[in-house]
Each structure stands twice: as structure tokens, then as C-alpha cells.
Short mmCIF file of C-alpha atoms in Angstrom, two decimals:
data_model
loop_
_atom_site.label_atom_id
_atom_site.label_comp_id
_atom_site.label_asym_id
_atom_site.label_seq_id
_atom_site.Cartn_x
_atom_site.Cartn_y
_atom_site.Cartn_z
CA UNK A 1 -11.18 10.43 -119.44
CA UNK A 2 -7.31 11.81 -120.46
CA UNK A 3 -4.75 11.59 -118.14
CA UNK A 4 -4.52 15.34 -117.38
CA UNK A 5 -8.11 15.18 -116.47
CA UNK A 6 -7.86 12.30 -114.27
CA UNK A 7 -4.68 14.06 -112.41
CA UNK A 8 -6.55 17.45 -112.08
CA UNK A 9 -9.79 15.50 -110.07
CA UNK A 10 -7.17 13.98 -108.29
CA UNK A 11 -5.62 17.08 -107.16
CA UNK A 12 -8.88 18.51 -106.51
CA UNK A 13 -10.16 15.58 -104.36
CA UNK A 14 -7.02 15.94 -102.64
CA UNK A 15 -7.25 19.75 -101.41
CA UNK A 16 -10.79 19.28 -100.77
CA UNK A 17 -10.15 16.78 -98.24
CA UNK A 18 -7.20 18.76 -96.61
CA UNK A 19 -9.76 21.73 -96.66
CA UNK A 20 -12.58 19.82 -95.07
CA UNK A 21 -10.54 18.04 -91.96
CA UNK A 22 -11.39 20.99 -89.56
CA UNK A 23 -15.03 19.40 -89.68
CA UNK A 24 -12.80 16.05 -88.74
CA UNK A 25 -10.81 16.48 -85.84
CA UNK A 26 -13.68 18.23 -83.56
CA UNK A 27 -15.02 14.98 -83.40
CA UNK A 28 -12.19 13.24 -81.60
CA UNK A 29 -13.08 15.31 -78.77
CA UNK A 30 -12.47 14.43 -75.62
CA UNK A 31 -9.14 13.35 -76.59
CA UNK A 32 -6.58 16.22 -76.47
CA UNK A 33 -4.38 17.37 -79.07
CA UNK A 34 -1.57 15.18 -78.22
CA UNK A 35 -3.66 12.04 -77.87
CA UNK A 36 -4.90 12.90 -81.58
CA UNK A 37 -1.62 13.50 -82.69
CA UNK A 38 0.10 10.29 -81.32
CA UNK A 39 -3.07 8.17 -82.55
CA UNK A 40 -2.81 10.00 -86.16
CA UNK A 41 0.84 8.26 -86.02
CA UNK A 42 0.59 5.30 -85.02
CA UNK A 43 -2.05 4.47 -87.49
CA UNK A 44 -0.29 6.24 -90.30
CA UNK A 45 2.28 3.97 -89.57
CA UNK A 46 -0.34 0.91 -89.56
CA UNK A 47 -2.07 1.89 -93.13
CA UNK A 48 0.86 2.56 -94.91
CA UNK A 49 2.62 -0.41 -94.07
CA UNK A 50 -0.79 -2.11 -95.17
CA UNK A 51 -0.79 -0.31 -98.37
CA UNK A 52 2.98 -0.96 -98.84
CA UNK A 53 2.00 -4.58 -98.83
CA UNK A 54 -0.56 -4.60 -100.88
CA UNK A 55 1.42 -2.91 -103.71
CA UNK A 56 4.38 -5.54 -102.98
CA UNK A 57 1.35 -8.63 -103.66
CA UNK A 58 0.50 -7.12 -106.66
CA UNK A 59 4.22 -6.11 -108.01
CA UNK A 60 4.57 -2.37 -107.01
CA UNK A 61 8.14 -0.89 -106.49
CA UNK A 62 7.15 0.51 -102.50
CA UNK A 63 8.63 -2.13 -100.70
CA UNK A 64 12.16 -2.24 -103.17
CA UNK A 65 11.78 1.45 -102.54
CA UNK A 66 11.92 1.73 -99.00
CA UNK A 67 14.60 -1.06 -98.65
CA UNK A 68 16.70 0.73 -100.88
CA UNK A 69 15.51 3.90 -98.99
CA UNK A 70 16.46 2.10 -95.28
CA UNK A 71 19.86 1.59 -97.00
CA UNK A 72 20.66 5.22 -97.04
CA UNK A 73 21.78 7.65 -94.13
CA UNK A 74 21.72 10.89 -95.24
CA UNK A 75 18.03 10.69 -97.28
CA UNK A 76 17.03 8.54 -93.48
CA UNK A 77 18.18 11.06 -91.61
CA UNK A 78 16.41 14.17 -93.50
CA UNK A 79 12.96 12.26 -93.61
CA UNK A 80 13.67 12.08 -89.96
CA UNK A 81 13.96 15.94 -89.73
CA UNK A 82 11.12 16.27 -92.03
CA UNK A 83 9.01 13.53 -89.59
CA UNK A 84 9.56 15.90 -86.67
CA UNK A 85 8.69 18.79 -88.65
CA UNK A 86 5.37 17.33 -89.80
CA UNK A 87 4.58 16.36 -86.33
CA UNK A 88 4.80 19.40 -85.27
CA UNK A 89 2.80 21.42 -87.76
CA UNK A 90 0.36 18.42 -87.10
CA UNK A 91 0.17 19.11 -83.48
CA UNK A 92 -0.39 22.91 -83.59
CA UNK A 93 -2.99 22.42 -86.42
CA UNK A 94 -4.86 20.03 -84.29
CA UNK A 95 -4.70 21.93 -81.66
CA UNK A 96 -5.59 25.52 -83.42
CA UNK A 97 -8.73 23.58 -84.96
CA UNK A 98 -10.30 22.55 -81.69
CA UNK A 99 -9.28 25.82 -80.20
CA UNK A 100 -11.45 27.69 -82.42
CA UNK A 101 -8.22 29.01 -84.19
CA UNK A 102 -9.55 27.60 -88.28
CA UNK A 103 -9.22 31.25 -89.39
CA UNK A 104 -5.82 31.38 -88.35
CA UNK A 105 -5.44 27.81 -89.61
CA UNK A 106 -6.34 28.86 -93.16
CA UNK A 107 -3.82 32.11 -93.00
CA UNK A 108 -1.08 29.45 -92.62
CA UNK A 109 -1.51 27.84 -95.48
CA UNK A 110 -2.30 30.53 -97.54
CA UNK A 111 0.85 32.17 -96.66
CA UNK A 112 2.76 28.43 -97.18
CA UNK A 113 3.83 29.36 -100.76
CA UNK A 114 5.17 32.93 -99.92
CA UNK A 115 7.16 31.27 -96.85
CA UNK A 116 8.47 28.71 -99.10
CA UNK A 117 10.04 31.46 -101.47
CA UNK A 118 11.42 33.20 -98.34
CA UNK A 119 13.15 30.03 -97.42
CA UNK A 120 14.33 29.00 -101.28
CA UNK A 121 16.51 32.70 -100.80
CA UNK A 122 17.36 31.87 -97.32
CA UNK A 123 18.65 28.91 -97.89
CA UNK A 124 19.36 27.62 -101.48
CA UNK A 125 20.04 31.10 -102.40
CA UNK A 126 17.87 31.68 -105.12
CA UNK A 127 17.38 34.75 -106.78
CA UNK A 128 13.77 36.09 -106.83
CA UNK A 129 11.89 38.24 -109.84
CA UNK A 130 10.35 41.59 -109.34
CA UNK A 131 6.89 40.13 -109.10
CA UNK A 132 7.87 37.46 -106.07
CA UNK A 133 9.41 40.68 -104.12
CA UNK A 134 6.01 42.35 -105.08
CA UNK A 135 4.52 39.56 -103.54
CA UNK A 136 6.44 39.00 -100.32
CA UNK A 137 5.95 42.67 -99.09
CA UNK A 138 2.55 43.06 -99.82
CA UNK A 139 1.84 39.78 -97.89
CA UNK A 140 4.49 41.46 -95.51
CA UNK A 141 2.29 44.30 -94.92
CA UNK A 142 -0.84 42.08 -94.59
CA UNK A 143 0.89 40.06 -91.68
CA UNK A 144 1.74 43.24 -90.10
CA UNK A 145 -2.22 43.93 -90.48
CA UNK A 146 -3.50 40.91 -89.01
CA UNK A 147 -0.36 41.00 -86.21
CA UNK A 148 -2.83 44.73 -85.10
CA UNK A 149 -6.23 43.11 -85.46
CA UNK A 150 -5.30 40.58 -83.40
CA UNK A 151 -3.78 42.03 -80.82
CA UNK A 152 -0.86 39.47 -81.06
CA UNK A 153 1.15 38.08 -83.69
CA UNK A 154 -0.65 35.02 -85.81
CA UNK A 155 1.93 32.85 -84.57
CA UNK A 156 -0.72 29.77 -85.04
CA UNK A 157 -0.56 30.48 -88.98
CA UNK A 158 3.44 31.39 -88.93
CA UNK A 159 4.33 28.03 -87.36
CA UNK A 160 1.96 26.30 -89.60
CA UNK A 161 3.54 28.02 -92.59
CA UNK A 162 6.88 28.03 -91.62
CA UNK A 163 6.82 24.10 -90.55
CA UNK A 164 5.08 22.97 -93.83
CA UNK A 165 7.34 24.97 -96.03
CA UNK A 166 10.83 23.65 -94.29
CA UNK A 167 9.19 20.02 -94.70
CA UNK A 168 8.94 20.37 -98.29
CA UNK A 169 11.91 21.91 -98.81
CA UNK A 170 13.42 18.63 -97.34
CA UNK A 171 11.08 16.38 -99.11
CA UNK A 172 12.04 18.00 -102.35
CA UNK A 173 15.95 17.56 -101.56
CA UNK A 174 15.11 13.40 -100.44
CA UNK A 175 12.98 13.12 -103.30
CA UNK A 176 10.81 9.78 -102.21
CA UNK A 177 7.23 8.20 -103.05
CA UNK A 178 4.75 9.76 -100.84
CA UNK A 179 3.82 6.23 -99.17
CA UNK A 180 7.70 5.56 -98.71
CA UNK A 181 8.44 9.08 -97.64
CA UNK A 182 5.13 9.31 -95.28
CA UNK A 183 5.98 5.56 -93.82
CA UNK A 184 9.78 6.74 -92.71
CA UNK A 185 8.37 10.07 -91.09
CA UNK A 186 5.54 8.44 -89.18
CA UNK A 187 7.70 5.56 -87.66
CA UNK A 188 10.47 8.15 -86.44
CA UNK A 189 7.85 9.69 -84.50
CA UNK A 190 6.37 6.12 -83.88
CA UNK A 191 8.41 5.60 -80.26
CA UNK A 192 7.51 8.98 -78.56
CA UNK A 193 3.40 7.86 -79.98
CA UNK A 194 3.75 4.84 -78.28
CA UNK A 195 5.44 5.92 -75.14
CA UNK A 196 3.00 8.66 -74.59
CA UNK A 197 -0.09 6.48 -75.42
CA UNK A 198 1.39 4.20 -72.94
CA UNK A 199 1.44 6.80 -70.06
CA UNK A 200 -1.80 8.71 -70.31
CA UNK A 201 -3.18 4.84 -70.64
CA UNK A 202 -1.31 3.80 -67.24
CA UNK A 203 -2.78 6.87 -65.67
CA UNK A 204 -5.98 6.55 -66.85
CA UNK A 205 -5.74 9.73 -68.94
CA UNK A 206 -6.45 8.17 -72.41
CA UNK A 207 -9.86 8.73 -73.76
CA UNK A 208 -9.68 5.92 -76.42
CA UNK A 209 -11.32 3.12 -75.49
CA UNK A 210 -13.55 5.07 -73.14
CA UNK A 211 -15.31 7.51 -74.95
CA UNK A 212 -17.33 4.81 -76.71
CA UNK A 213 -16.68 2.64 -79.94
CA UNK A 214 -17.61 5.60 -82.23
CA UNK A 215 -15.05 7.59 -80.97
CA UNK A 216 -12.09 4.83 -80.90
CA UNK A 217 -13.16 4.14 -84.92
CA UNK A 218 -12.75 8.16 -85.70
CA UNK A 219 -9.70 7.90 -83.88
CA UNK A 220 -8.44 5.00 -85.60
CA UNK A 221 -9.34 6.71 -89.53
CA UNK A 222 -7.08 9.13 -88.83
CA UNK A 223 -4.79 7.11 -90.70
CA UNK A 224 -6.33 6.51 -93.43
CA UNK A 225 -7.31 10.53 -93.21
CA UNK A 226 -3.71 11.54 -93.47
CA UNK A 227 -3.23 8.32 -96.27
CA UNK A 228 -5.97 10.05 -98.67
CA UNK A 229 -5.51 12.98 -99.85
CA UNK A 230 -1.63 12.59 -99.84
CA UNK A 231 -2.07 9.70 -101.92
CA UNK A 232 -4.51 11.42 -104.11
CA UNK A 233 -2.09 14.32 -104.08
CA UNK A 234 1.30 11.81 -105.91
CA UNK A 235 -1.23 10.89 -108.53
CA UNK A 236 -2.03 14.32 -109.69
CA UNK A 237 1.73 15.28 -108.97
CA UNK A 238 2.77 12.88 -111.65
CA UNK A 239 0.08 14.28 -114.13
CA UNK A 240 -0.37 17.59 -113.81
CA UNK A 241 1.60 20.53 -113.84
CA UNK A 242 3.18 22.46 -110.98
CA UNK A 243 1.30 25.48 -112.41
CA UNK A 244 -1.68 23.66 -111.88
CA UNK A 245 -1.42 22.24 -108.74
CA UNK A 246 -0.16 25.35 -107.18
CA UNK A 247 -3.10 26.94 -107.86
CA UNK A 248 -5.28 24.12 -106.79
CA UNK A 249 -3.51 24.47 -103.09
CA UNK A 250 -5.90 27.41 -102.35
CA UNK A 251 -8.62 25.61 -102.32
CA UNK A 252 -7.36 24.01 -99.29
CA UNK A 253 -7.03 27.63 -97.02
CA UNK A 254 -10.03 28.64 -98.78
CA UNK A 255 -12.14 25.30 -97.29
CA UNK A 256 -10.93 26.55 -94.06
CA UNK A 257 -11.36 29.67 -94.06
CA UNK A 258 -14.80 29.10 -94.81
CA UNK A 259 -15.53 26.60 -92.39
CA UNK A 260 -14.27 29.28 -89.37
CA UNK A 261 -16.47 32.31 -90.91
CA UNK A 262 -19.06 30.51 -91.72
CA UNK A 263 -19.55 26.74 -89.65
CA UNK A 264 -17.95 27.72 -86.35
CA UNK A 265 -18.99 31.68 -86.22
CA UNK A 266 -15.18 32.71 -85.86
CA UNK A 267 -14.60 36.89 -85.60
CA UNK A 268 -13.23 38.45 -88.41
CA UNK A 269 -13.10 42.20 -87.90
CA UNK A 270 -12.72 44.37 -90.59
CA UNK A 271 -9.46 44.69 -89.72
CA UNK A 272 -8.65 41.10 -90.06
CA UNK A 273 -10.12 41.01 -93.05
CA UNK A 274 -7.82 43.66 -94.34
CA UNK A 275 -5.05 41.55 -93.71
CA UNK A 276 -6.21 38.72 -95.46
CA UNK A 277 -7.06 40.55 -98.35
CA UNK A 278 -3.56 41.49 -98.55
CA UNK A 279 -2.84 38.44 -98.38
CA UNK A 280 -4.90 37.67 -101.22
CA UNK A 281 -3.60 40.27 -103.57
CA UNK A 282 -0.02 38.64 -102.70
CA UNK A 283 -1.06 35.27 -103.57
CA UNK A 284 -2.73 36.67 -106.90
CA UNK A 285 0.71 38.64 -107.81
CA UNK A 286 2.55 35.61 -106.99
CA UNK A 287 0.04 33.13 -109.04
CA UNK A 288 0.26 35.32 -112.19
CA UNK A 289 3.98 35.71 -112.27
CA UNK A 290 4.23 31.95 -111.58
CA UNK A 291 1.98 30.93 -115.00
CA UNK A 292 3.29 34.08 -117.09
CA UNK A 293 6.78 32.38 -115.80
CA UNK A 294 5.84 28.85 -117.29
CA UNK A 295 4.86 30.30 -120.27
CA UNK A 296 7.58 32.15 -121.24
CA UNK A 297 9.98 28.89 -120.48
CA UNK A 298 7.61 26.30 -122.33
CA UNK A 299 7.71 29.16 -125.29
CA UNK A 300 11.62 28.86 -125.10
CA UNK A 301 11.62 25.49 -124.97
CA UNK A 302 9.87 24.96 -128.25
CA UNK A 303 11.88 27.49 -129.98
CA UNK A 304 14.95 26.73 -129.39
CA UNK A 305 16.99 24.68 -132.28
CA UNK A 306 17.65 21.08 -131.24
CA UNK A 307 21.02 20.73 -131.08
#
């Protein structure tokens, strides 16, 4: 097995379980969204500090990593923005996916890579190429289409979209490991977990513990739920290319998606579906110029005269 092939079943493994946890957090029912979210935390924090430790025994680089990480304000202080970013989008995902809101869910992330060109301009000031502007307003248009079939604006998938892509931005900027990066997010939001695990416990509110020893083991893998795939996700980062993984991160939306239509029975009206084809066609425009883009630059690259 080559490398490349090893990083693309990576990849693939990764997306596949991002795609499949809408069939994962039903389960923690009774517990609300919050109680997921501040358990998903707290043993986030507990599993990555396990699998720091583990690399440390055997020689890894985590541990030097985050010390030298711990040493640093300004990357500390964007992970922390990037913690309470991922919290959030974690939160209103939770919540949309036991709300019966997967559809939506899935438009998010579809619409993650067109959000995070709207922010690159936005923000870094990048210029875009005809095809990307091709891409924006036709996905423009189909959010304008799903804003009339649902009555409302798909402010579940926005947020979602718009969270994700303003975390990465940051995570790009900071540059860490994906254990180091994950541990420093997880323990900003570690003291609000805590504090609101400890209320809703004191009141008799929490459902762990109570809804039977099933329940408090689901609870407890989502840790190692939100440890998977990410780590699967760094090893096929560091072997594939971008062209390759941004086309695997459809399969993702495309799990979901599924899942809604076709597990829970979710509505999709022609109308709807009109906007999501839009959508589509966007993310097809956008996936084409992206590779003809590579291309063109690996072609210059081995032209050129070394100098």
C-alpha cells in the first residue's frame, strides 16, 4: 500500500465518520443539546490528553509541541477564538440533528467551502477568478431558493457554515497539530463544561448517570468521536493533496443529506431541492476551477528553469 493510497482511505474514513454522526448523537437522548455539548468537551479534553501521553511514552513531538505552544500568546489566544467558535458550530449542529434539522445540517457544510472563499476576500483580501464569482452567485441564488422553500432563512446551515469556515481560517493562520490544536480549544471551553455540568447535576437536571449505563458510555465516546475522524483527517492532510481532500469533504454533506431524506423521512419539496441543486452546480463550478487551477500551477512549476 503507497503512501498516497494510505492518506486517501484515511481521508475517506475520516468524512465518512463526520457524515455518519447524525445516526450518533440521537442516541444521547434524553440529554439536551447543551449537556451533549459540555460532555463532548470535557472528554475531548480527557482523550487527547491521553493520546498526548501516549505519543510522549513512545517519543512523539505532542507534548514539546504544546509546551512550546502554551509558551505563546498570540497563537493561545486565536485557538481560544477558534475553541469558542467550534463550540458553537458544535452546539447548533447538535442541536439541528436532534431537531430533525440533518437536511439543513448537510446545506451547511456543503456551502462551508463557498463561505470560506467569501471570507478569504473579506478578510485577507484575496482576489477571486471568474469561475469562484461563478460559483458564489449561483450558490447565491440557491440560498435565496431554499431562504423561499422554507419559509425562513436556513440560518441552521449559515451558522454552521459561517462558524466552521472562520475556525479554519484561524486554524490555518495558528498553524498547530490537530491533537495540540484540538487539546487548547477543548480546555478553553473546559470551565464553562464543568460549571454547567455542575449545575444541571446540583439540580438534578443532568441525565448522565441516570439514563442507564448505556447511555453514560455513548456519552462518554463522544470524545473519542470528535478524536477520530480529526485524527484520521492530519494523516491524510499530510499525504494527500488539497485537491483531493477538498473533494473528499462532500462526502461528508452528502452522508447527511442522505441520512435526513432517507433515515429520518425529512421534507424536501421540490422547491428545496431546487436550491440544493444550485448549490450543487456551485460546488461543481467551484471543484473544476479548483483542479484545472492545480494543474495549471504544477504545469508551471515543472517548466520553469531552475534558477
Amino acid at each position: 500500500m503507497t503512501v498516497d493510497r494510505r492518506g486517501l482511505i484515511f481521508g475517506v474514513w475520516a468524512y465518512i465518520l463526520w457524515g455518519l454522526l447524525p445516526l450518533y448523537w440521537p442516541h444521547l437522548e434524553p440529554s439536551g443539546a447543551l449537556e451533549v455539548l459540555a460532555h463532548r468537551v470535557v472528554w475531548s479534553v480527557v482523550f487527547s490528553a491521553l493520546l498526548i501521553w501516549i505519543l510522549a511514552r513512545r517519543g512523539g513531538a505532542a507534548w514539546r509541541n504544546l509546551r512550546g505552544l502554551m509558551r505563546n500568546g498570540r497563537r493561545l489566544r486565536l485557538l481560544a477564538i477558534a475553541g469558542i467558535l467550534i463550540g458553537g458550530n458544535w452546539l447548533v449542529y447538535i442541536w439541528a440533528v436532534n431537531s430533525d434539522h440533518v437536511v439543513e445540517t448537510a446545506l451547511g457544510y456543503y456551502i462551508n467551502p463557498l463561505m470560506t472563499i467569501t471570507l478569504a476576500v473579506l478578510i485577507l483580501g484575496e482576489r477571486l477568478r471568474p469561475p469562484q464569482w461563478v460559483a458564489i452567485g449561483i450558490a447565491a441564488a440557491g440560498l435565496v431558493v431554499l431562504t423561499v422553500g422554507y419559509g425562513r432563512l436556513p440560518w441552521i446551515g449559515l451558522i454552521l457554515a459561517s462558524s466552521f469556515a472562520a475556525y479554519s481560517l484561524i486554524k490555518k493562520t495558528v498553524s498547530v497539530g490537530a491533537v495540540e490544536g484540538l487539546t487548547v480549544e477543548t480546555v478553553v471551553l473546559l470551565p464553562p463544561a464543568l460549571v454547567f455540568l455542575a449545575v444541571i447535576t446540583s439540580t438534578g437536571d443532568a441525565e448522565f448517570g441516570h439514563a442507564g449505563s448505556g447511555h453514560a458510555l455513548l456519552m462518554a465516546c463522544a470524545g473519542i468521536a470528535t478524536l477520530a475522524p480529526l485524527l484520521l483527517f492530519a494523516g491524510a492532510a499530510s499525504r494527500v493533496p488539497l485537491t483531493t481532500l477538498g473533494m473528499l469533504q462532500y462526502l461528508a454533506p452528502t452522508l447527511q443529506f442522505g441520512i435526513g431524506v432517507l433515515i429520518n423521512g425529512e421534507p424536501l419539496p421540490p422547491e428545496r431541492l431546487a436550491g440544493f441543486v444550485l448549490v450543487w452546480v456551485a460546488l461543481v463550478v467551484l471543484t473544476v476551477d479548483g483542479v484545472h487551477n492545480q494543474r495549471r500551477r504544477m504545469l508551471r512549476l515543472t517548466t520553469e528553469p531552475a534558477v
